[in-house]
Short mmCIF file of C-alpha atoms in Angstrom, two decimals:
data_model
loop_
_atom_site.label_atom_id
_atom_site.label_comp_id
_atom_site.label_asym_id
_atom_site.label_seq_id
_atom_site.Cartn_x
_atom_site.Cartn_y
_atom_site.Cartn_z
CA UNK X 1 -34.55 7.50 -17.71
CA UNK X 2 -32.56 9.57 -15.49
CA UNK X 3 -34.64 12.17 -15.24
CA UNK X 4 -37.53 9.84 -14.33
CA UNK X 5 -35.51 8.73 -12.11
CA UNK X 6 -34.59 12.24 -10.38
CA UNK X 7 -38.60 12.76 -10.17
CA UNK X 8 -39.63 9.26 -9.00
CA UNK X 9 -36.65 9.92 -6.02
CA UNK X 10 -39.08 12.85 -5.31
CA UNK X 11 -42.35 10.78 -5.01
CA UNK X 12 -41.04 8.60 -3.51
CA UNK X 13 -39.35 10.30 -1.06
CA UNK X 14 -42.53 12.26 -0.04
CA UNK X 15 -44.97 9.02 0.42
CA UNK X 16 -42.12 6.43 0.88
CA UNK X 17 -45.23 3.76 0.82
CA UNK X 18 -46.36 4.31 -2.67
CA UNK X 19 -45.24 0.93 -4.25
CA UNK X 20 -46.27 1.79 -7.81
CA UNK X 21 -44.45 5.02 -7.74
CA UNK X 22 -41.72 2.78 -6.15
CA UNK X 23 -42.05 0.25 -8.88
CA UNK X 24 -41.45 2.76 -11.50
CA UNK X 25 -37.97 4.01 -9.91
CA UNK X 26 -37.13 -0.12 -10.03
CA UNK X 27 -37.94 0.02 -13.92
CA UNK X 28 -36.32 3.75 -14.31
CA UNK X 29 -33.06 1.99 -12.73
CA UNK X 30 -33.61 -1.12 -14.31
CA UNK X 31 -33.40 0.48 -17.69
CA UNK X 32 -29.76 2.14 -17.18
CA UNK X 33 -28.96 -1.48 -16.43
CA UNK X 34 -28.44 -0.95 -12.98
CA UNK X 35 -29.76 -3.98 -12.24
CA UNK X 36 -28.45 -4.74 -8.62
CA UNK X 37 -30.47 -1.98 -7.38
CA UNK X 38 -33.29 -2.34 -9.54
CA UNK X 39 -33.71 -5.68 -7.71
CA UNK X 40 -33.31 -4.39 -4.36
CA UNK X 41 -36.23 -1.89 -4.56
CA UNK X 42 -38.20 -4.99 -6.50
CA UNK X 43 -38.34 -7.00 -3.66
CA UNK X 44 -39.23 -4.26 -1.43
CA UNK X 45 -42.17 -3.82 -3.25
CA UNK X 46 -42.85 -7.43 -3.56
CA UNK X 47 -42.59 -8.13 0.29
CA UNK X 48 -45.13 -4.95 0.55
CA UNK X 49 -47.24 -5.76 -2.36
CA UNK X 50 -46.97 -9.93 -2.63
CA UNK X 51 -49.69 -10.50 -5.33
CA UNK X 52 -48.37 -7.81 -7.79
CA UNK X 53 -47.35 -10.29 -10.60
CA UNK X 54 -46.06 -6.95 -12.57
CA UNK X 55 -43.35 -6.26 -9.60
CA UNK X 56 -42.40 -10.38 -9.39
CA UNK X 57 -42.02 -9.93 -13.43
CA UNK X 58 -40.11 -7.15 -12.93
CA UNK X 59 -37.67 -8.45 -9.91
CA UNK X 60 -37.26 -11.81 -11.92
CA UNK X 61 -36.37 -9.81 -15.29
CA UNK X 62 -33.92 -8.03 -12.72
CA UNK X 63 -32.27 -11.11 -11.38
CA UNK X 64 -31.19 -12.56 -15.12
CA UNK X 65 -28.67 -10.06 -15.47
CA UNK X 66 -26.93 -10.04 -12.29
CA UNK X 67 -26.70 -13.80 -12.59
CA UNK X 68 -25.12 -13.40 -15.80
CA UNK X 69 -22.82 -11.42 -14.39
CA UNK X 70 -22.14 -13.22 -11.34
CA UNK X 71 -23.05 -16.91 -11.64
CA UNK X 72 -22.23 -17.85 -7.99
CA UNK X 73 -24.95 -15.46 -6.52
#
């Protein structure tokens, strides 16, 4: 997943308002269970894209294991 990640960074980086391209750096993170960040660039795309019920799956799925981790956030 790292070097999806490396390539999404790219994409992203050259059309910064590509939210599915953005979306797939979120999972790329997500799955090196980076999860704090994973969530940040989740709700980014969720405050862009509201009705994308992948992206709210995916920022919720995000949010379990930082919560695990740290109960009083």
């Amino acid at each position: 997943y790292s070097e999806a990640e490396n390539l999404l960074h790219h994409v992203v980086k050259a059309n910064p308002e590509d939210w599915s391209a953005l979306g797939d750096l979120g999972v790329a993170i997500a799955k090196q269970r980076r999860f704090n960040e994973a969530m940040d660039i989740f709700e980014k795309v969720v405050g862009n894209v509201p009705n994308d019920a992948q992206m709210q799956l995916n920022l919720g799925s995000s949010l379990v294991p930082c919560l695990k981790s740290n109960p009083t956030v």
